[in-house]
């Protein structure tokens, strides 16, 4: 089953595919067929499931197309709900696959990179005072390294390195993911933005290491990416989840305000005596702390980094644990 999203008539060259998804309040998982000249690009590729495969083929067939009409796959970022059908498509119909250079070690599950990432989180969760909960998360990550070795993307991936590509202007929009790209059709003022902007929920800025193992300033990246898009004349944003966004500037402004509100809330928790990221996470998120540990810690750590950057807090280590205090 697929659902055509409510789009304007001047977006007729876009065929949105939207599959209902209850997990995490996402509402839908979206990917898009975009016809430009002689090309028919698939932007993102959903989950690797029969329902998503059937939705793709149904969308093609109901528009007088077949899978063999697709000329390439373009990925906004490496997350599993955006890349799932790539190998299945390429096995059936060999076409090029394009993504950010930063996506490649993640999609190919490069062993050195994945081991570095696990060690990054082991050190991070220790420093943030996560104790036994952090140790359990690292044990899970290390088991997943072995369990998922065979899940590396088989298709060859070509890095997108130019600012213009296949009729799109390419925007680097990290924050939610370090490799996230957005694809802008300047003529039609359409932006295919991955998970940068979602209408019904705020997109998580997820803490990750860069290629050298350094922690990325994800909240700062998210702010800069949102501001980058706010500075462009865009009529429609086609997101990875939920409805098409027809008034993106207003929503961007709302998301930026929410980031500042969350930072101020965390600042107040520090003022009240909660000095570690783990303490703040537990008191702020309560049950969600255990249910979505990695996302919760990303949120808190990202905001602490942002507050440090703004010189509102200072950090010192006591026995290897980071303790934060309000700057006097």
Short mmCIF file of C-alpha atoms in Angstrom, two decimals:
data_model
loop_
_atom_site.label_atom_id
_atom_site.label_comp_id
_atom_site.label_asym_id
_atom_site.label_seq_id
_atom_site.Cartn_x
_atom_site.Cartn_y
_atom_site.Cartn_z
CA UNK A 1 0.00 0.00 0.00
CA UNK A 2 1.16 3.52 -0.67
CA UNK A 3 -0.40 6.88 0.02
CA UNK A 4 -0.06 9.86 -2.29
CA UNK A 5 0.66 12.85 -0.10
CA UNK A 6 -1.35 16.03 -0.50
CA UNK A 7 0.80 17.97 -2.97
CA UNK A 8 0.16 20.92 -5.28
CA UNK A 9 -0.44 20.37 -9.00
CA UNK A 10 2.89 21.99 -9.88
CA UNK A 11 4.61 19.12 -8.03
CA UNK A 12 3.33 16.57 -10.57
CA UNK A 13 6.86 15.44 -11.39
CA UNK A 14 7.19 14.12 -7.85
CA UNK A 15 5.64 10.78 -6.92
CA UNK A 16 5.71 10.53 -3.11
CA UNK A 17 5.49 7.07 -1.55
CA UNK A 18 4.37 7.09 2.07
CA UNK A 19 3.98 3.96 4.17
CA UNK A 20 2.29 4.16 7.61
CA UNK A 21 4.75 3.75 10.50
CA UNK A 22 3.79 3.77 14.20
CA UNK A 23 7.28 3.35 15.65
CA UNK A 24 8.59 6.45 17.42
CA UNK A 25 5.64 8.62 16.40
CA UNK A 26 6.97 8.89 12.85
CA UNK A 27 3.48 8.44 11.29
CA UNK A 28 4.95 7.45 7.90
CA UNK A 29 8.17 6.51 6.13
CA UNK A 30 8.46 8.50 2.90
CA UNK A 31 10.56 8.15 -0.22
CA UNK A 32 10.18 9.86 -3.57
CA UNK A 33 10.33 9.26 -7.29
CA UNK A 34 11.38 12.45 -9.06
CA UNK A 35 11.16 12.86 -12.85
CA UNK A 36 13.52 15.46 -14.35
CA UNK A 37 14.17 15.33 -18.08
CA UNK A 38 15.35 11.84 -19.00
CA UNK A 39 16.06 10.81 -15.39
CA UNK A 40 13.74 9.19 -12.88
CA UNK A 41 15.51 9.38 -9.53
CA UNK A 42 14.50 7.52 -6.40
CA UNK A 43 15.29 9.66 -3.37
CA UNK A 44 15.72 7.34 -0.39
CA UNK A 45 14.54 3.75 -0.26
CA UNK A 46 12.51 3.04 2.87
CA UNK A 47 12.84 -0.12 4.92
CA UNK A 48 13.89 -3.49 3.54
CA UNK A 49 10.43 -5.05 3.76
CA UNK A 50 7.87 -6.57 1.40
CA UNK A 51 5.40 -3.78 2.19
CA UNK A 52 7.89 -1.08 1.12
CA UNK A 53 8.89 -3.06 -1.98
CA UNK A 54 5.24 -3.46 -2.97
CA UNK A 55 4.57 0.23 -2.30
CA UNK A 56 7.42 1.26 -4.60
CA UNK A 57 6.23 -0.97 -7.44
CA UNK A 58 2.60 0.04 -6.99
CA UNK A 59 3.55 3.74 -7.12
CA UNK A 60 5.47 3.11 -10.33
CA UNK A 61 2.72 1.07 -11.94
CA UNK A 62 -0.06 3.50 -11.06
CA UNK A 63 1.92 6.22 -12.82
CA UNK A 64 2.56 4.17 -15.96
CA UNK A 65 6.12 3.26 -14.96
CA UNK A 66 8.11 0.15 -14.05
CA UNK A 67 11.20 -0.37 -11.91
CA UNK A 68 13.39 -0.42 -15.03
CA UNK A 69 12.45 3.24 -15.63
CA UNK A 70 14.31 4.32 -12.46
CA UNK A 71 17.72 5.69 -13.48
CA UNK A 72 19.45 6.12 -10.08
CA UNK A 73 19.02 6.07 -6.32
CA UNK A 74 20.00 9.14 -4.27
CA UNK A 75 20.25 8.84 -0.48
CA UNK A 76 19.76 11.68 2.00
CA UNK A 77 21.56 9.78 4.78
CA UNK A 78 22.48 6.30 5.94
CA UNK A 79 19.75 5.49 8.49
CA UNK A 80 18.05 2.13 8.02
CA UNK A 81 14.61 3.59 7.22
CA UNK A 82 16.08 5.49 4.26
CA UNK A 83 18.24 2.85 2.57
CA UNK A 84 16.47 -0.48 3.08
CA UNK A 85 15.47 -1.34 -0.49
CA UNK A 86 18.73 -0.31 -2.18
CA UNK A 87 20.22 -3.77 -2.58
CA UNK A 88 16.90 -5.32 -3.57
CA UNK A 89 16.43 -2.70 -6.28
CA UNK A 90 19.99 -2.91 -7.59
CA UNK A 91 19.92 -6.73 -7.60
CA UNK A 92 16.83 -6.55 -9.82
CA UNK A 93 17.76 -3.48 -11.85
CA UNK A 94 21.46 -2.46 -11.71
CA UNK A 95 21.57 1.34 -11.43
CA UNK A 96 23.98 3.75 -9.71
CA UNK A 97 23.57 4.65 -6.05
CA UNK A 98 24.69 8.08 -4.82
CA UNK A 99 25.24 9.36 -1.27
CA UNK A 100 27.44 11.64 0.82
CA UNK A 101 31.06 10.51 1.14
CA UNK A 102 30.36 10.29 4.89
CA UNK A 103 27.63 7.72 4.26
CA UNK A 104 29.94 5.18 2.67
CA UNK A 105 31.83 3.80 5.74
CA UNK A 106 28.50 3.61 7.57
CA UNK A 107 26.59 1.86 4.78
CA UNK A 108 29.50 -0.45 3.99
CA UNK A 109 29.96 -1.08 7.73
CA UNK A 110 33.70 -0.46 7.41
CA UNK A 111 35.23 -2.51 10.20
CA UNK A 112 37.75 0.11 11.38
CA UNK A 113 35.11 2.83 11.39
CA UNK A 114 32.51 0.72 13.21
CA UNK A 115 35.01 -0.36 15.88
CA UNK A 116 36.13 3.25 16.35
CA UNK A 117 32.46 4.25 16.73
CA UNK A 118 31.88 1.64 19.44
CA UNK A 119 34.95 2.83 21.36
CA UNK A 120 33.79 6.43 20.95
CA UNK A 121 30.50 5.62 22.67
CA UNK A 122 32.19 3.56 25.38
CA UNK A 123 34.34 6.57 26.32
CA UNK A 124 31.44 9.01 25.91
CA UNK A 125 28.99 7.14 28.13
CA UNK A 126 31.67 6.70 30.81
CA UNK A 127 32.51 10.42 30.77
CA UNK A 128 28.82 11.36 30.90
CA UNK A 129 28.34 9.30 34.07
CA UNK A 130 26.06 6.67 32.53
CA UNK A 131 27.48 3.85 34.64
CA UNK A 132 25.89 0.42 34.29
CA UNK A 133 23.27 1.61 31.78
CA UNK A 134 26.00 2.92 29.51
CA UNK A 135 27.97 -0.33 29.86
CA UNK A 136 24.89 -2.32 28.81
CA UNK A 137 24.45 -0.10 25.75
CA UNK A 138 28.09 -0.64 24.75
CA UNK A 139 27.75 -4.40 25.18
CA UNK A 140 24.72 -4.24 22.88
CA UNK A 141 26.66 -2.15 20.32
CA UNK A 142 29.57 -4.56 20.29
CA UNK A 143 27.29 -7.57 19.84
CA UNK A 144 25.55 -5.71 17.02
CA UNK A 145 28.94 -5.21 15.30
CA UNK A 146 29.26 -8.97 14.95
CA UNK A 147 25.57 -9.63 14.31
CA UNK A 148 25.28 -7.01 11.56
CA UNK A 149 28.53 -7.63 9.69
CA UNK A 150 26.55 -9.28 6.91
CA UNK A 151 24.22 -6.30 6.60
CA UNK A 152 26.70 -4.07 4.81
CA UNK A 153 25.21 -2.59 1.66
CA UNK A 154 26.31 -4.70 -1.31
CA UNK A 155 25.58 -2.09 -3.97
CA UNK A 156 28.41 0.14 -5.08
CA UNK A 157 28.01 3.68 -3.71
CA UNK A 158 29.28 6.73 -5.55
CA UNK A 159 30.08 9.79 -3.43
CA UNK A 160 28.26 13.03 -4.21
CA UNK A 161 31.01 15.65 -4.21
CA UNK A 162 29.59 18.49 -6.33
CA UNK A 163 27.29 21.32 -5.31
CA UNK A 164 25.03 20.58 -8.28
CA UNK A 165 24.01 17.05 -9.23
CA UNK A 166 21.28 15.55 -11.46
CA UNK A 167 19.41 18.85 -11.60
CA UNK A 168 19.57 19.41 -7.84
CA UNK A 169 21.56 21.84 -5.74
CA UNK A 170 23.20 19.80 -2.98
CA UNK A 171 22.99 21.09 0.59
CA UNK A 172 24.95 19.58 3.46
CA UNK A 173 22.53 19.56 6.40
CA UNK A 174 24.11 17.60 9.29
CA UNK A 175 22.72 17.44 12.81
CA UNK A 176 20.31 14.53 12.70
CA UNK A 177 23.04 12.59 10.93
CA UNK A 178 26.58 13.70 10.02
CA UNK A 179 26.14 12.60 6.40
CA UNK A 180 22.71 14.12 5.78
CA UNK A 181 22.18 15.86 2.44
CA UNK A 182 19.19 17.78 1.11
CA UNK A 183 18.37 18.04 -2.59
CA UNK A 184 17.00 21.35 -3.85
CA UNK A 185 15.09 21.77 -7.11
CA UNK A 186 15.60 25.51 -7.46
CA UNK A 187 13.19 25.91 -10.37
CA UNK A 188 10.29 24.30 -8.54
CA UNK A 189 11.45 25.49 -5.10
CA UNK A 190 11.21 21.96 -3.72
CA UNK A 191 13.54 20.57 -1.06
CA UNK A 192 13.99 16.85 -0.39
CA UNK A 193 15.33 17.16 3.12
CA UNK A 194 15.57 13.70 4.67
CA UNK A 195 14.97 14.06 8.41
CA UNK A 196 16.08 17.66 8.78
CA UNK A 197 12.53 18.97 9.13
CA UNK A 198 9.43 16.96 10.03
CA UNK A 199 6.05 18.64 10.42
CA UNK A 200 4.63 16.82 13.46
CA UNK A 201 7.76 16.12 15.56
CA UNK A 202 11.19 17.61 16.15
CA UNK A 203 13.99 15.72 14.43
CA UNK A 204 16.61 14.34 16.83
CA UNK A 205 20.14 15.72 16.64
CA UNK A 206 22.04 12.48 17.16
CA UNK A 207 25.51 12.54 18.70
CA UNK A 208 28.06 10.77 16.48
CA UNK A 209 31.83 10.78 15.95
CA UNK A 210 33.43 12.28 12.88
CA UNK A 211 35.78 10.16 10.77
CA UNK A 212 38.60 10.87 13.27
CA UNK A 213 36.59 9.86 16.33
CA UNK A 214 35.87 13.41 17.54
CA UNK A 215 32.41 14.27 18.89
CA UNK A 216 30.38 16.34 16.46
CA UNK A 217 28.55 19.47 17.74
CA UNK A 218 25.16 18.15 16.67
CA UNK A 219 22.87 20.83 18.08
CA UNK A 220 25.01 23.56 16.51
CA UNK A 221 24.94 21.60 13.23
CA UNK A 222 21.16 21.25 13.44
CA UNK A 223 20.74 24.99 14.01
CA UNK A 224 23.06 25.86 11.13
CA UNK A 225 21.30 23.40 8.80
CA UNK A 226 17.86 24.79 9.65
CA UNK A 227 19.09 28.36 9.16
CA UNK A 228 20.64 27.37 5.83
CA UNK A 229 17.26 26.18 4.60
CA UNK A 230 15.42 29.18 6.07
CA UNK A 231 17.62 31.44 3.94
CA UNK A 232 16.44 29.78 0.71
CA UNK A 233 13.12 30.42 -1.05
CA UNK A 234 11.42 27.02 -0.67
CA UNK A 235 7.73 26.38 -1.31
CA UNK A 236 7.65 22.71 -0.35
CA UNK A 237 9.77 20.43 1.83
CA UNK A 238 9.45 16.71 1.16
CA UNK A 239 10.43 15.05 4.46
CA UNK A 240 11.43 11.52 5.35
CA UNK A 241 8.38 11.20 7.61
CA UNK A 242 4.92 12.75 7.84
CA UNK A 243 3.24 15.28 5.59
CA UNK A 244 4.75 17.53 2.94
CA UNK A 245 5.57 20.91 4.51
CA UNK A 246 4.20 23.92 2.65
CA UNK A 247 5.22 26.70 5.03
CA UNK A 248 8.75 25.64 5.95
CA UNK A 249 10.02 28.97 7.29
CA UNK A 250 7.39 29.11 10.02
CA UNK A 251 8.14 25.53 11.06
CA UNK A 252 11.90 26.13 10.98
CA UNK A 253 11.43 29.14 13.26
CA UNK A 254 9.37 26.97 15.63
CA UNK A 255 12.05 24.27 15.69
CA UNK A 256 14.81 26.81 16.37
CA UNK A 257 12.79 28.29 19.23
CA UNK A 258 12.28 24.82 20.67
CA UNK A 259 16.04 24.15 20.62
CA UNK A 260 16.66 27.31 22.65
CA UNK A 261 13.85 26.44 25.09
CA UNK A 262 15.30 22.95 25.63
CA UNK A 263 18.77 24.40 26.27
CA UNK A 264 17.36 26.81 28.84
CA UNK A 265 15.50 23.95 30.53
CA UNK A 266 18.71 21.92 30.80
CA UNK A 267 20.48 25.01 32.13
CA UNK A 268 17.90 25.22 34.93
CA UNK A 269 18.49 21.57 35.83
CA UNK A 270 22.21 22.31 36.16
CA UNK A 271 21.42 25.33 38.33
CA UNK A 272 19.33 23.07 40.59
CA UNK A 273 22.32 20.79 41.23
CA UNK A 274 22.21 18.08 38.55
CA UNK A 275 25.79 18.14 37.32
CA UNK A 276 26.21 15.16 34.95
CA UNK A 277 24.57 14.42 31.61
CA UNK A 278 23.24 11.15 33.00
CA UNK A 279 21.60 12.81 36.02
CA UNK A 280 19.92 15.40 33.79
CA UNK A 281 18.73 12.72 31.37
CA UNK A 282 17.17 10.62 34.12
CA UNK A 283 15.33 13.48 35.80
CA UNK A 284 14.19 15.09 32.54
CA UNK A 285 13.14 12.00 30.59
CA UNK A 286 12.19 9.56 33.39
CA UNK A 287 10.86 6.31 31.80
CA UNK A 288 12.00 7.33 28.33
CA UNK A 289 15.58 7.29 29.63
CA UNK A 290 15.55 3.48 29.67
CA UNK A 291 13.28 3.04 26.66
CA UNK A 292 15.32 5.25 24.31
CA UNK A 293 18.65 5.57 26.10
CA UNK A 294 20.86 6.45 23.10
CA UNK A 295 18.46 9.10 21.76
CA UNK A 296 17.96 10.64 25.20
CA UNK A 297 21.69 10.85 25.84
CA UNK A 298 22.25 12.36 22.38
CA UNK A 299 19.75 15.07 23.16
CA UNK A 300 21.29 15.94 26.53
CA UNK A 301 24.93 15.75 25.41
CA UNK A 302 24.21 17.82 22.30
CA UNK A 303 22.59 20.56 24.38
CA UNK A 304 25.39 20.53 26.94
CA UNK A 305 27.91 21.02 24.12
CA UNK A 306 25.78 23.87 22.79
CA UNK A 307 25.54 25.53 26.23
CA UNK A 308 29.32 25.22 26.59
CA UNK A 309 29.80 26.81 23.17
CA UNK A 310 27.57 29.71 24.25
CA UNK A 311 29.69 30.01 27.44
CA UNK A 312 26.66 29.51 29.67
CA UNK A 313 28.18 26.51 31.46
CA UNK A 314 31.61 25.15 32.27
CA UNK A 315 32.77 21.55 32.56
CA UNK A 316 35.39 19.90 34.71
CA UNK A 317 36.25 16.23 35.07
CA UNK A 318 36.22 14.48 38.42
CA UNK A 319 37.61 10.94 38.27
CA UNK A 320 37.05 10.97 34.53
CA UNK A 321 33.37 12.03 34.75
CA UNK A 322 32.24 15.33 33.22
CA UNK A 323 30.51 17.64 35.72
CA UNK A 324 28.78 20.79 34.50
CA UNK A 325 28.08 24.01 36.35
CA UNK A 326 26.55 27.33 35.42
CA UNK A 327 29.19 29.86 34.47
CA UNK A 328 29.38 32.67 37.01
#
